Amino acid sequence: MMDQLDSMDLNELKALKKQVEKAIDSFETRRKKTALEALEATAKEQGFSLSELLDAASSTTKARGQAAAPKFANPHNPDETWSGRGRKPRWFIEAIEAGKTTDDLAI
């Protein structure tokens, strides 16, 4: 096979590449169709349609939660808050180093 490829010019190799890509796409399409048919058959055996199962799966997926409520506020700028989760903001660290307690910064 490699001997045949070595004897081809650039245009022949590009044409072969297109044929191979088309064959791969066709193969993948057939495999997807077969897999879909198998899934539909399994769903039917269980008494469901595949769309029912997919709808149920999408409705039960966990929704992204809301941001945590702020627990601490910057005494110099109340618009800057921190929930107590994640990295401590600079203003929080500086306030603690200046002698404030977490209770002093609590909302």
Coordinates of C-alpha atoms in Angstrom, one line a residue:
M1 CA 0.0 0.0 0.0
M2 CA 2.8 2.4 0.9
D3 CA 4.5 1.7 -2.4
Q4 CA 1.3 2.8 -4.2
L5 CA 1.1 6.0 -2.2
D6 CA 4.7 6.8 -2.9
S7 CA 4.1 6.6 -6.6
M8 CA 1.1 9.1 -6.5
D9 CA 1.5 12.8 -7.3
L10 CA 0.0 15.5 -5.1
N11 CA -3.3 15.7 -7.0
E12 CA -3.9 12.0 -6.8
L13 CA -3.1 12.0 -3.1
K14 CA -5.6 14.8 -2.5
A15 CA -8.3 13.0 -4.4
L16 CA -7.6 9.9 -2.4
K17 CA -7.8 11.9 0.8
K18 CA -11.3 13.2 -0.2
Q19 CA -12.4 9.6 -1.0
V20 CA -11.1 8.4 2.4
E21 CA -12.8 11.2 4.3
K22 CA -16.1 10.5 2.4
A23 CA -15.8 6.8 3.3
I24 CA -15.1 7.6 6.9
D25 CA -18.1 9.9 7.1
S26 CA -20.3 7.3 5.5
F27 CA -19.1 4.6 7.9
E28 CA -19.7 6.8 10.9
T29 CA -23.2 7.6 9.7
R30 CA -24.0 3.9 9.3
R31 CA -22.7 3.2 12.8
K32 CA -24.8 6.0 14.3
K33 CA -27.9 4.8 12.6
T34 CA -27.3 1.3 13.9
A35 CA -26.7 2.6 17.4
L36 CA -29.9 4.7 17.2
E37 CA -31.9 1.7 16.1
A38 CA -30.5 -0.4 19.0
L39 CA -31.4 2.4 21.5
E40 CA -34.9 2.7 20.1
A41 CA -35.4 -1.1 20.3
T42 CA -34.2 -1.1 23.9
A43 CA -36.4 1.8 24.9
K44 CA -39.4 0.0 23.2
E45 CA -38.7 -3.2 25.1
Q46 CA -38.9 -1.2 28.3
G47 CA -42.2 0.4 27.2
F48 CA -40.9 3.9 26.3
S49 CA -40.0 5.8 23.2
L50 CA -36.5 7.1 22.9
S51 CA -37.7 10.7 22.9
E52 CA -39.6 10.1 26.2
L53 CA -36.3 8.9 27.8
L54 CA -34.3 11.8 26.4
D55 CA -36.8 14.3 27.6
A56 CA -36.9 12.7 31.0
A57 CA -33.1 12.7 31.1
S58 CA -32.8 16.4 30.2
S59 CA -35.4 17.5 32.7
T60 CA -33.8 15.6 35.6
T61 CA -30.3 16.9 35.0
K62 CA -29.0 19.2 37.8
A63 CA -29.5 22.8 37.0
R64 CA -26.6 25.1 37.8
G65 CA -27.2 26.5 41.3
Q66 CA -27.4 30.1 42.2
A67 CA -24.5 32.0 43.6
A68 CA -24.0 31.7 47.3
A69 CA -25.4 34.5 49.4
P70 CA -22.8 37.0 50.6
K71 CA -21.8 36.6 54.3
F72 CA -19.2 39.3 54.6
A73 CA -18.9 42.9 53.4
N74 CA -16.1 45.3 53.0
P75 CA -16.5 48.0 55.7
H76 CA -15.1 50.6 53.4
N77 CA -17.2 49.6 50.4
P78 CA -20.4 47.7 51.2
D79 CA -20.8 46.8 47.5
E80 CA -17.8 44.5 47.8
T81 CA -19.0 41.2 49.4
W82 CA -17.8 37.7 49.9
S83 CA -19.8 34.5 50.4
G84 CA -17.1 32.8 52.5
R85 CA -16.4 30.4 49.6
G86 CA -13.4 30.3 47.5
R87 CA -10.4 32.5 47.6
K88 CA -10.5 35.3 50.2
P89 CA -10.7 38.8 48.7
R90 CA -7.8 41.2 49.4
W91 CA -10.1 43.5 51.4
F92 CA -11.0 40.7 53.7
I93 CA -7.4 39.7 54.3
E94 CA -6.4 43.3 54.9
A95 CA -9.2 43.8 57.4
I96 CA -8.3 40.7 59.3
E97 CA -4.6 41.7 59.4
A98 CA -5.7 45.1 60.6
G99 CA -7.3 43.5 63.7
K100 CA -10.9 43.1 62.5
T101 CA -12.7 39.8 63.3
T102 CA -14.9 37.8 60.9
D103 CA -17.9 38.9 63.1
D104 CA -16.9 42.6 62.4
L105 CA -17.2 41.9 58.7
A106 CA -20.3 39.7 58.8
I107 CA -23.4 41.0 57.1

